[in-house]
Amino acid sequence: MVKTPPASLPETETPPFWRKAINYMFDLRFLGVLGQIAFILFVVVSMKALGGNFSKNVNRLGESQFVCRDGSFSYRCAFDFMDSEAGFDVSDTPIDYETTDPYWKVFYIGILNTLKVAFLGVILVTIVGTFAGIARLSKNWLVSNLALWYVELMRNTPLLVQLFFIYFGVLLALPNIDKAKQLLGMPIFLSNRGLNYPSPQLTSSASIWMAFLVLAIIQVQVQGIILNRKEERTGQSTNRLGAGIASFLIIVAIGWFVSVAVSDSQGLLVSKASRIQNLEDIEKNVLKRSGLNGLEELSTLSEEEVSAIALQICALRDSASETNLTAQLRAMNIPYEVTRSGRPDQSIKKYEEGKCEVFVAPKTVIAAERATLENPSAHLVLTVREKPIVWSVPVREGLNINGGTKMFPEFMALLIGLVLFYGGSLAEIVRAGILSVTKGQSEAARALGLNESQRLQLVVMPQALRVIIPPLIGIFLSLAKDTSLGVAIGFPDMYAVSYTMMNQSGRILQIFIIMMLVYMLISLAFSLALNWYNERVKLVER
Amino acid sequence: MMTETTKTTPPSRGTGRKFDWQYFLLENITGSRYQTIWITVLTLFTAFFAVDQFKKAPTLVLVISILWLVGVAMVVVGALFHRQTEVSRWLKDNLLSSVSNTVLSLLLMLGLGMAARGIALWAFINANFNPAETAPEFQTTTGATWGVVWGARKLLLTGRMTPEDSSRVTIALWFIIVMWVLTYITSRPALRDKFKLVYKVLMGLWLFSPVILYVFLAGIANAPYNTSVVLTGLVIFLAIYALFWSQKIARFSWTNLISVAAAWPLIYTVWWAIGRSEIFPLINVDTWGGFMLSLIVASAVVILSMPLGMMLALGRRSEVYGIPSWIVWPVAIGITIWGFVKTTPQLLADSRSSIEMIFAFWPLAVLFLAYMLQRTFSGNVVAGASTAFIELIRSVPLITLLFMGIIMAPFFFDEGISIAKPWPVIVGYTLFSAAYTAEIIRGGLQAIPVGQYEASDSLALNGFQKMRFIILPQAIRIVIPAIVGQFIGAFKSSSLVSIVGLFDLLGIVRAVLSNPQWLGLRREMYVFLAIVYFIGSFVMSSYSRRLEVRLGIGER
């Protein structure tokens, strides 16, 4: 069968050129493309006009913000202000900061604060939301109704009102710092100036210990490989986990003692007249002064008497040396009082004036300062051994609490508010996710003899996660963005810091652009990380 | 393994009437190590809590404990004699189903009882309700001072409006209330047919209610008659009509044409006449405040963000023929080369900081944009622009947009133009809300089965017809509950405008609290605020739930 071509092709007239052109003109696709190009041009032109208007308005008030002049040479300087002095104080700083530091540093602090709240918030909200979501489904009528009302309360009141209530109504209504509440008998103090709690501090000998830690990890790996080979060779199982833990602990402990023994960077400046040669001598000294037989009898003395016999220490502010020494003194039950100053020369001056008996600081600092004393040979430098990690413990001292780490009430209020608010939203998501797992799965799990927690962990949750994760990403993103509400209660997050920077420098546009870019980057990073996780969960499921 | 199984297998159960202690213990306490630890900890904690609270409120703790004991006794007796009453069955199912649940119930009852007692003491029993006694010397730490709510009612409702203006607010409020009531009555199924005309008029009034409320609350300026505005509006109305007619979603008839042509001039003339007559003189919008401002911001944002969001959603899903790559690439590369040759050397020479140096390489951004446009959107500028807008807005906090509205907007206008604060805030908020509304509507559009699109294609409907008659009616029905949720969100988040200096409900509360007469009443005011927001949101969300049922979402 061969297709025969038609006898003669129908004669088609090729349309004239102008006809084609007109056809093109009225083609929807052509018009659409034309419209899109016009749109781009419109956007570009209006951006340009707006920008011109903006710089005109900004520059009206003074010299140009964007172009500076250096003699006859003009250059662009829109962002040069970031290097000039910020000149305003920030209450809650994760890194050292002084008002003389440049703008970029204070902005960096803002970013750190935002990230701190966002990360902690994300972790805590996951815990709170999961618990509340499971509680919503509890068989206990009271539990499920309590969770229901928690969710309804959180979902139906604005976050900002909650923040204000937590900050002004609860945290600022706590007792003053001199009457701070001590929680659970531990050195944790809660007052209207925040929460003071003990925190570990790395000392200079920590590096040695860290080396041992690395050694221990390597050792565990090597041991694991060796034992594995042995198992393969002999066919007998060995207790690999136990051996690993044991060798790890042994090496870490050795490292601990070694680093304590070899540490000699911390010095203690004492006068020869005091006859103090080591820490035990301090105890004798104090006992002699008090006329007691032993330090156990200290409790019989009144507060004034104790402070009269206490060891007077000079130290630098926020120094690990002080934490290290006072931790040892506390362990020996020796009373002490600390006088802190910002610079070594101030401390040595106080020491020279006799305001304190000892001056504790790194040896290099002490050596330098001892040389400035009138009669350096009358003073000794003792070595204070230090543990790799010392606990800095908050202690009441007069009207203040020193030591430990302080959590500011603004930070607490923001974190609590965000976690409670988004915990309510997350609870509903978790509940929906759990309910989305069909009943048969639970029944099958029960039939296999799994108990309730196994059923949740192994059967229900992995399947519920598939439903939970996508809206969870939205919740986390909202939480990260809503850290900006900290500005309302005075928490120096990125938005609050930017706002102050704008008022101080007048560089509104530049700071605004940087701020928006950082927010976008944070959102992007969050959503990328969570979407990556989502992909993983999905793959595991299939 | 085997021994363990035999050990934990419960003895056969419930065959006789005898209560099986062994099984009971195994099921409730000794089932696993964790269970035992949990029950021990829980019991100890409950006991300590009860003893601790007994010092504070002995009667309450006693009453709760006795009630609990009675309940437990009822359940135990019922279980032992296999004779459950209705009450004991409910208790057994809901509160006392297992040992841990029983103890937990006691703990929660005690905790709730103490909390309720504390709240009752503070909020009612020790509270002072006298509006005259609110100054700091009358305040106590044990009881609330609720007088402030009544004392500051005017501020809380309308903010700092002058008395002659607030009468108009009252009229507007009554207008809305009457409309609500009438709508509620006439929308009853039984009465709907009888009052068909009233219902129609009401719907028309609702359509125009934003304008009516605007006239009441903001007033109309006495401006000269502007003919060019009339003509421009006329042209725009006619153009839209022509577009609809050409795309066959509006029918052509002379009546339609005349009414479309007459609508704008008529509206404008009425507007102008009212302004001329000065029945509604201008109100200083900056004096708006309180609950009124919160409602205005929330409603304006939702009403404005709805069409904008719909446009963005349709734009993001648009399948317009994109700019072909043979146009994009030459243009982009041309601009890049021009930028590198002409501007970059100069910019590099002028810049002294690293940020400035980075900006000197701006032509790379053009190249990147072109690449994104071609790669992700295949040249479709509409989809690209909508997506970029939505994603950019969604990745920054609302408060930065409000800030942009209020602090930055004046810089973009010419000198001497001053705008009342609420407007730029509403604009910034609307942009934010529109991005989220767009995502909701896009969700609705995606929920429509592909078959609907294909069916309308096979009926040879054009793009406009497909959207207008097939897709949007279904999509909107799906997203209505989400939109109500959006409105609740807007109502709640409208409290953020207080941060940028507006005196909405939260802002006015902060102002009230700085008044010496009401100093230090923070807890009272914030609790009151929470209650107001809670009632508002709760009513709306239960309405949305009812709506969901009525529309049969997820069932059809």
mmCIF file of N, CA and C in Angstrom, chain B residues 440-532:
data_model
loop_
_atom_site.group_PDB
_atom_site.id
_atom_site.type_symbol
_atom_site.label_atom_id
_atom_site.label_comp_id
_atom_site.label_asym_id
_atom_site.label_seq_id
_atom_site.Cartn_x
_atom_site.Cartn_y
_atom_site.Cartn_z
ATOM 1 N N ILE B 440 -2.393 30.861 50.221
ATOM 2 C CA ILE B 440 -3.616 30.126 50.554
ATOM 3 C C ILE B 440 -4.418 29.849 49.288
ATOM 4 N N ILE B 441 -4.581 30.914 48.469
ATOM 5 C CA ILE B 441 -5.403 30.748 47.265
ATOM 6 C C ILE B 441 -4.723 29.789 46.291
ATOM 7 N N ARG B 442 -3.388 29.866 46.237
ATOM 8 C CA ARG B 442 -2.677 28.927 45.368
ATOM 9 C C ARG B 442 -2.948 27.490 45.822
ATOM 10 N N GLY B 443 -2.993 27.318 47.167
ATOM 11 C CA GLY B 443 -3.323 25.998 47.674
ATOM 12 C C GLY B 443 -4.691 25.556 47.186
ATOM 13 N N GLY B 444 -5.664 26.511 47.219
ATOM 14 C CA GLY B 444 -7.002 26.201 46.739
ATOM 15 C C GLY B 444 -6.992 25.838 45.263
ATOM 16 N N LEU B 445 -6.212 26.609 44.480
ATOM 17 C CA LEU B 445 -6.156 26.346 43.043
ATOM 18 C C LEU B 445 -5.550 24.972 42.762
ATOM 19 N N GLN B 446 -4.543 24.606 43.584
ATOM 20 C CA GLN B 446 -3.903 23.315 43.359
ATOM 21 C C GLN B 446 -4.795 22.163 43.785
ATOM 22 N N ALA B 447 -5.733 22.483 44.715
ATOM 23 C CA ALA B 447 -6.598 21.407 45.200
ATOM 24 C C ALA B 447 -7.656 21.025 44.176
ATOM 25 N N ILE B 448 -7.854 21.891 43.160
ATOM 26 C CA ILE B 448 -8.847 21.554 42.133
ATOM 27 C C ILE B 448 -8.275 20.442 41.263
ATOM 28 N N PRO B 449 -9.029 19.365 41.067
ATOM 29 C CA PRO B 449 -8.496 18.256 40.281
ATOM 30 C C PRO B 449 -8.157 18.693 38.861
ATOM 31 N N VAL B 450 -7.144 18.050 38.293
ATOM 32 C CA VAL B 450 -6.711 18.405 36.941
ATOM 33 C C VAL B 450 -7.856 18.240 35.951
ATOM 34 N N GLY B 451 -8.741 17.282 36.241
ATOM 35 C CA GLY B 451 -9.861 17.030 35.351
ATOM 36 C C GLY B 451 -10.693 18.273 35.084
ATOM 37 N N GLN B 452 -10.812 19.119 36.111
ATOM 38 C CA GLN B 452 -11.598 20.350 35.946
ATOM 39 C C GLN B 452 -10.944 21.264 34.912
ATOM 40 N N TYR B 453 -9.624 21.383 35.011
ATOM 41 C CA TYR B 453 -8.905 22.202 34.034
ATOM 42 C C TYR B 453 -9.066 21.613 32.639
ATOM 43 N N GLU B 454 -8.887 20.287 32.561
ATOM 44 C CA GLU B 454 -8.954 19.637 31.250
ATOM 45 C C GLU B 454 -10.352 19.744 30.668
ATOM 46 N N ALA B 455 -11.355 19.589 31.544
ATOM 47 C CA ALA B 455 -12.730 19.675 31.054
ATOM 48 C C ALA B 455 -13.019 21.062 30.497
ATOM 49 N N SER B 456 -12.539 22.093 31.214
ATOM 50 C CA SER B 456 -12.825 23.426 30.698
ATOM 51 C C SER B 456 -12.031 23.684 29.428
ATOM 52 N N ASP B 457 -10.821 23.100 29.324
ATOM 53 C CA ASP B 457 -10.084 23.234 28.068
ATOM 54 C C ASP B 457 -10.839 22.563 26.926
ATOM 55 N N SER B 458 -11.408 21.397 27.228
ATOM 56 C CA SER B 458 -12.070 20.671 26.150
ATOM 57 C C SER B 458 -13.364 21.346 25.751
ATOM 58 N N LEU B 459 -13.898 22.197 26.645
ATOM 59 C CA LEU B 459 -15.076 22.983 26.259
ATOM 60 C C LEU B 459 -14.659 24.227 25.494
ATOM 61 N N ALA B 460 -13.341 24.363 25.252
ATOM 62 C CA ALA B 460 -12.804 25.498 24.506
ATOM 63 C C ALA B 460 -13.043 26.818 25.225
ATOM 64 N N LEU B 461 -13.044 26.785 26.536
ATOM 65 C CA LEU B 461 -13.133 28.051 27.274
ATOM 66 C C LEU B 461 -11.767 28.715 27.231
ATOM 67 N N ASN B 462 -11.757 30.038 27.172
ATOM 68 C CA ASN B 462 -10.458 30.698 27.204
ATOM 69 C C ASN B 462 -9.997 30.847 28.652
ATOM 70 N N GLY B 463 -8.787 31.400 28.835
ATOM 71 C CA GLY B 463 -8.195 31.460 30.175
ATOM 72 C C GLY B 463 -9.066 32.173 31.177
ATOM 73 N N PHE B 464 -9.623 33.308 30.773
ATOM 74 C CA PHE B 464 -10.461 34.086 31.686
ATOM 75 C C PHE B 464 -11.713 33.302 32.057
ATOM 76 N N GLN B 465 -12.339 32.706 31.054
ATOM 77 C CA GLN B 465 -13.583 31.964 31.315
ATOM 78 C C GLN B 465 -13.324 30.783 32.238
ATOM 79 N N LYS B 466 -12.202 30.110 31.966
ATOM 80 C CA LYS B 466 -11.861 28.944 32.768
ATOM 81 C C LYS B 466 -11.770 29.349 34.250
ATOM 82 N N MET B 467 -11.060 30.446 34.489
ATOM 83 C CA MET B 467 -10.883 30.898 35.858
ATOM 84 C C MET B 467 -12.215 31.356 36.459
ATOM 85 N N ARG B 468 -12.919 32.198 35.711
ATOM 86 C CA ARG B 468 -14.117 32.849 36.245
ATOM 87 C C ARG B 468 -15.239 31.853 36.519
ATOM 88 N N PHE B 469 -15.449 30.897 35.610
ATOM 89 C CA PHE B 469 -16.635 30.047 35.731
ATOM 90 C C PHE B 469 -16.341 28.682 36.321
ATOM 91 N N ILE B 470 -15.116 28.185 36.176
ATOM 92 C CA ILE B 470 -14.842 26.807 36.610
ATOM 93 C C ILE B 470 -13.953 26.769 37.855
ATOM 94 N N ILE B 471 -12.792 27.398 37.752
ATOM 95 C CA ILE B 471 -11.783 27.155 38.783
ATOM 96 C C ILE B 471 -12.030 27.999 40.031
ATOM 97 N N LEU B 472 -12.116 29.323 39.859
ATOM 98 C CA LEU B 472 -12.185 30.191 41.037
ATOM 99 C C LEU B 472 -13.373 29.886 41.946
ATOM 100 N N PRO B 473 -14.595 29.675 41.391
ATOM 101 C CA PRO B 473 -15.716 29.396 42.313
ATOM 102 C C PRO B 473 -15.436 28.206 43.229
ATOM 103 N N GLN B 474 -14.776 27.183 42.691
ATOM 104 C CA GLN B 474 -14.472 26.017 43.535
ATOM 105 C C GLN B 474 -13.334 26.319 44.493
ATOM 106 N N ALA B 475 -12.301 27.008 43.954
ATOM 107 C CA ALA B 475 -11.113 27.263 44.780
ATOM 108 C C ALA B 475 -11.472 28.154 45.964
ATOM 109 N N ILE B 476 -12.292 29.178 45.701
ATOM 110 C CA ILE B 476 -12.641 30.112 46.777
ATOM 111 C C ILE B 476 -13.397 29.387 47.880
ATOM 112 N N ARG B 477 -14.297 28.484 47.454
ATOM 113 C CA ARG B 477 -15.067 27.745 48.456
ATOM 114 C C ARG B 477 -14.138 26.936 49.351
ATOM 115 N N ILE B 478 -13.089 26.398 48.752
ATOM 116 C CA ILE B 478 -12.169 25.589 49.550
ATOM 117 C C ILE B 478 -11.411 26.463 50.541
ATOM 118 N N VAL B 479 -11.026 27.670 50.092
ATOM 119 C CA VAL B 479 -10.107 28.427 50.940
ATOM 120 C C VAL B 479 -10.816 29.344 51.935
ATOM 121 N N ILE B 480 -12.150 29.381 51.928
ATOM 122 C CA ILE B 480 -12.832 30.312 52.834
ATOM 123 C C ILE B 480 -12.423 30.121 54.296
ATOM 124 N N PRO B 481 -12.409 28.891 54.827
ATOM 125 C CA PRO B 481 -11.982 28.764 56.234
ATOM 126 C C PRO B 481 -10.572 29.281 56.461
ATOM 127 N N ALA B 482 -9.678 28.996 55.515
ATOM 128 C CA ALA B 482 -8.311 29.484 55.668
ATOM 129 C C ALA B 482 -8.270 31.003 55.645
ATOM 130 N N ILE B 483 -9.175 31.594 54.839
ATOM 131 C CA ILE B 483 -9.201 33.053 54.769
ATOM 132 C C ILE B 483 -9.716 33.623 56.087
ATOM 133 N N VAL B 484 -10.712 32.941 56.678
ATOM 134 C CA VAL B 484 -11.174 33.392 57.993
ATOM 135 C C VAL B 484 -10.030 33.299 58.999
ATOM 136 N N GLY B 485 -9.253 32.200 58.900
ATOM 137 C CA GLY B 485 -8.081 32.073 59.756
ATOM 138 C C GLY B 485 -7.114 33.219 59.533
ATOM 139 N N GLN B 486 -6.984 33.603 58.277
ATOM 140 C CA GLN B 486 -6.121 34.726 57.927
ATOM 141 C C GLN B 486 -6.637 36.009 58.582
ATOM 142 N N PHE B 487 -7.976 36.147 58.584
ATOM 143 C CA PHE B 487 -8.543 37.343 59.212
ATOM 144 C C PHE B 487 -8.273 37.328 60.708
ATOM 145 N N ILE B 488 -8.405 36.156 61.332
ATOM 146 C CA ILE B 488 -8.092 36.080 62.767
ATOM 147 C C ILE B 488 -6.649 36.466 62.991
ATOM 148 N N GLY B 489 -5.778 35.937 62.129
ATOM 149 C CA GLY B 489 -4.362 36.267 62.243
ATOM 150 C C GLY B 489 -4.124 37.754 62.093
ATOM 151 N N ALA B 490 -4.828 38.367 61.125
ATOM 152 C CA ALA B 490 -4.653 39.802 60.903
ATOM 153 C C ALA B 490 -5.138 40.590 62.117
ATOM 154 N N PHE B 491 -6.254 40.124 62.688
ATOM 155 C CA PHE B 491 -6.806 40.793 63.867
ATOM 156 C C PHE B 491 -5.821 40.706 65.026
ATOM 157 N N LYS B 492 -5.230 39.521 65.210
ATOM 158 C CA LYS B 492 -4.282 39.371 66.311
ATOM 159 C C LYS B 492 -3.003 40.142 66.036
ATOM 160 N N SER B 493 -2.485 39.989 64.815
ATOM 161 C CA SER B 493 -1.202 40.626 64.507
ATOM 162 C C SER B 493 -1.317 42.125 64.352
ATOM 163 N N SER B 494 -2.550 42.636 64.279
ATOM 164 C CA SER B 494 -2.678 44.087 64.192
ATOM 165 C C SER B 494 -2.105 44.734 65.440
ATOM 166 N N SER B 495 -1.885 43.921 66.504
ATOM 167 C CA SER B 495 -1.275 44.495 67.706
ATOM 168 C C SER B 495 0.163 44.926 67.434
ATOM 169 N N LEU B 496 0.760 44.417 66.349
ATOM 170 C CA LEU B 496 2.150 44.789 66.058
ATOM 171 C C LEU B 496 2.284 46.247 65.665
ATOM 172 N N VAL B 497 1.177 46.851 65.175
ATOM 173 C CA VAL B 497 1.309 48.240 64.733
ATOM 174 C C VAL B 497 1.629 49.151 65.909
ATOM 175 N N SER B 498 1.402 48.650 67.138
ATOM 176 C CA SER B 498 1.742 49.492 68.282
ATOM 177 C C SER B 498 3.254 49.679 68.389
ATOM 178 N N ILE B 499 4.020 48.739 67.838
ATOM 179 C CA ILE B 499 5.480 48.868 67.921
ATOM 180 C C ILE B 499 5.962 50.045 67.088
ATOM 181 N N VAL B 500 5.288 50.293 65.948
ATOM 182 C CA VAL B 500 5.734 51.405 65.117
ATOM 183 C C VAL B 500 5.003 52.690 65.492
ATOM 184 N N GLY B 501 4.348 52.712 66.645
ATOM 185 C CA GLY B 501 3.859 53.979 67.171
ATOM 186 C C GLY B 501 2.406 54.295 66.900
ATOM 187 N N LEU B 502 1.613 53.303 66.505
ATOM 188 C CA LEU B 502 0.178 53.547 66.361
ATOM 189 C C LEU B 502 -0.510 53.201 67.681
ATOM 190 N N PHE B 503 -1.622 53.866 67.940
ATOM 191 C CA PHE B 503 -2.316 53.617 69.204
ATOM 192 C C PHE B 503 -3.478 52.670 68.995
ATOM 193 N N ASP B 504 -3.180 51.488 68.565
ATOM 194 C CA ASP B 504 -4.235 50.485 68.461
ATOM 195 C C ASP B 504 -4.523 49.972 69.873
ATOM 196 N N LEU B 505 -5.289 48.877 69.976
ATOM 197 C CA LEU B 505 -5.704 48.430 71.303
ATOM 198 C C LEU B 505 -4.505 48.260 72.238
ATOM 199 N N LEU B 506 -3.467 47.616 71.745
ATOM 200 C CA LEU B 506 -2.283 47.410 72.583
ATOM 201 C C LEU B 506 -1.552 48.725 72.826
ATOM 202 N N GLY B 507 -1.441 49.520 71.766
ATOM 203 C CA GLY B 507 -0.741 50.797 71.905
ATOM 204 C C GLY B 507 -1.444 51.704 72.902
ATOM 205 N N ILE B 508 -2.784 51.722 72.848
ATOM 206 C CA ILE B 508 -3.519 52.609 73.743
ATOM 207 C C ILE B 508 -3.431 52.067 75.172
ATOM 208 N N VAL B 509 -3.337 50.756 75.315
ATOM 209 C CA VAL B 509 -3.171 50.198 76.661
ATOM 210 C C VAL B 509 -1.847 50.652 77.249
ATOM 211 N N ARG B 510 -0.817 50.676 76.414
ATOM 212 C CA ARG B 510 0.471 51.135 76.921
ATOM 213 C C ARG B 510 0.414 52.612 77.274
ATOM 214 N N ALA B 511 -0.353 53.364 76.478
ATOM 215 C CA ALA B 511 -0.511 54.777 76.817
ATOM 216 C C ALA B 511 -1.275 54.941 78.122
ATOM 217 N N VAL B 512 -2.324 54.117 78.275
ATOM 218 C CA VAL B 512 -3.135 54.180 79.499
ATOM 219 C C VAL B 512 -2.268 53.870 80.719
ATOM 220 N N LEU B 513 -1.389 52.883 80.542
ATOM 221 C CA LEU B 513 -0.572 52.453 81.676
ATOM 222 C C LEU B 513 0.455 53.496 82.086
ATOM 223 N N SER B 514 0.761 54.442 81.187
ATOM 224 C CA SER B 514 1.727 55.468 81.578
ATOM 225 C C SER B 514 1.025 56.681 82.176
ATOM 226 N N ASN B 515 -0.303 56.618 82.249
ATOM 227 C CA ASN B 515 -1.062 57.683 82.886
ATOM 228 C C ASN B 515 -0.927 57.557 84.399
ATOM 229 N N PRO B 516 -0.579 58.658 85.106
ATOM 230 C CA PRO B 516 -0.364 58.538 86.561
ATOM 231 C C PRO B 516 -1.566 57.957 87.306
ATOM 232 N N GLN B 517 -2.769 58.191 86.757
ATOM 233 C CA GLN B 517 -3.976 57.691 87.395
ATOM 234 C C GLN B 517 -4.036 56.162 87.399
ATOM 235 N N TRP B 518 -3.416 55.554 86.377
ATOM 236 C CA TRP B 518 -3.535 54.099 86.215
ATOM 237 C C TRP B 518 -2.168 53.423 86.236
ATOM 238 N N LEU B 519 -1.206 54.078 86.832
ATOM 239 C CA LEU B 519 0.155 53.552 86.821
ATOM 240 C C LEU B 519 0.204 52.188 87.515
ATOM 241 N N GLY B 520 0.994 51.285 86.929
ATOM 242 C CA GLY B 520 1.268 50.017 87.614
ATOM 243 C C GLY B 520 0.187 48.975 87.497
ATOM 244 N N LEU B 521 -0.791 49.169 86.594
ATOM 245 C CA LEU B 521 -1.870 48.181 86.473
ATOM 246 C C LEU B 521 -1.629 47.265 85.279
ATOM 247 N N ARG B 522 -0.373 46.891 85.086
ATOM 248 C CA ARG B 522 -0.027 46.150 83.873
ATOM 249 C C ARG B 522 -0.745 44.820 83.787
ATOM 250 N N ARG B 523 -0.698 44.061 84.884
ATOM 251 C CA ARG B 523 -1.304 42.731 84.829
ATOM 252 C C ARG B 523 -2.774 42.826 84.439
ATOM 253 N N GLU B 524 -3.494 43.722 85.111
ATOM 254 C CA GLU B 524 -4.927 43.862 84.841
ATOM 255 C C GLU B 524 -5.163 44.160 83.365
ATOM 256 N N MET B 525 -4.394 45.140 82.845
ATOM 257 C CA MET B 525 -4.644 45.568 81.473
ATOM 258 C C MET B 525 -4.293 44.471 80.480
ATOM 259 N N TYR B 526 -3.169 43.781 80.710
ATOM 260 C CA TYR B 526 -2.786 42.755 79.735
ATOM 261 C C TYR B 526 -3.731 41.559 79.797
ATOM 262 N N VAL B 527 -4.208 41.243 81.018
ATOM 263 C CA VAL B 527 -5.192 40.164 81.109
ATOM 264 C C VAL B 527 -6.466 40.560 80.373
ATOM 265 N N PHE B 528 -6.879 41.816 80.573
ATOM 266 C CA PHE B 528 -8.082 42.299 79.886
ATOM 267 C C PHE B 528 -7.898 42.215 78.375
ATOM 268 N N LEU B 529 -6.735 42.665 77.902
ATOM 269 C CA LEU B 529 -6.449 42.615 76.462
ATOM 270 C C LEU B 529 -6.542 41.184 75.949
ATOM 271 N N ALA B 530 -5.906 40.274 76.700
ATOM 272 C CA ALA B 530 -5.920 38.878 76.268
ATOM 273 C C ALA B 530 -7.356 38.374 76.167
ATOM 274 N N ILE B 531 -8.193 38.771 77.138
ATOM 275 C CA ILE B 531 -9.587 38.321 77.100
ATOM 276 C C ILE B 531 -10.294 38.870 75.867
ATOM 277 N N VAL B 532 -10.083 40.168 75.593
ATOM 278 C CA VAL B 532 -10.742 40.775 74.423
ATOM 279 C C VAL B 532 -10.334 40.049 73.153
#
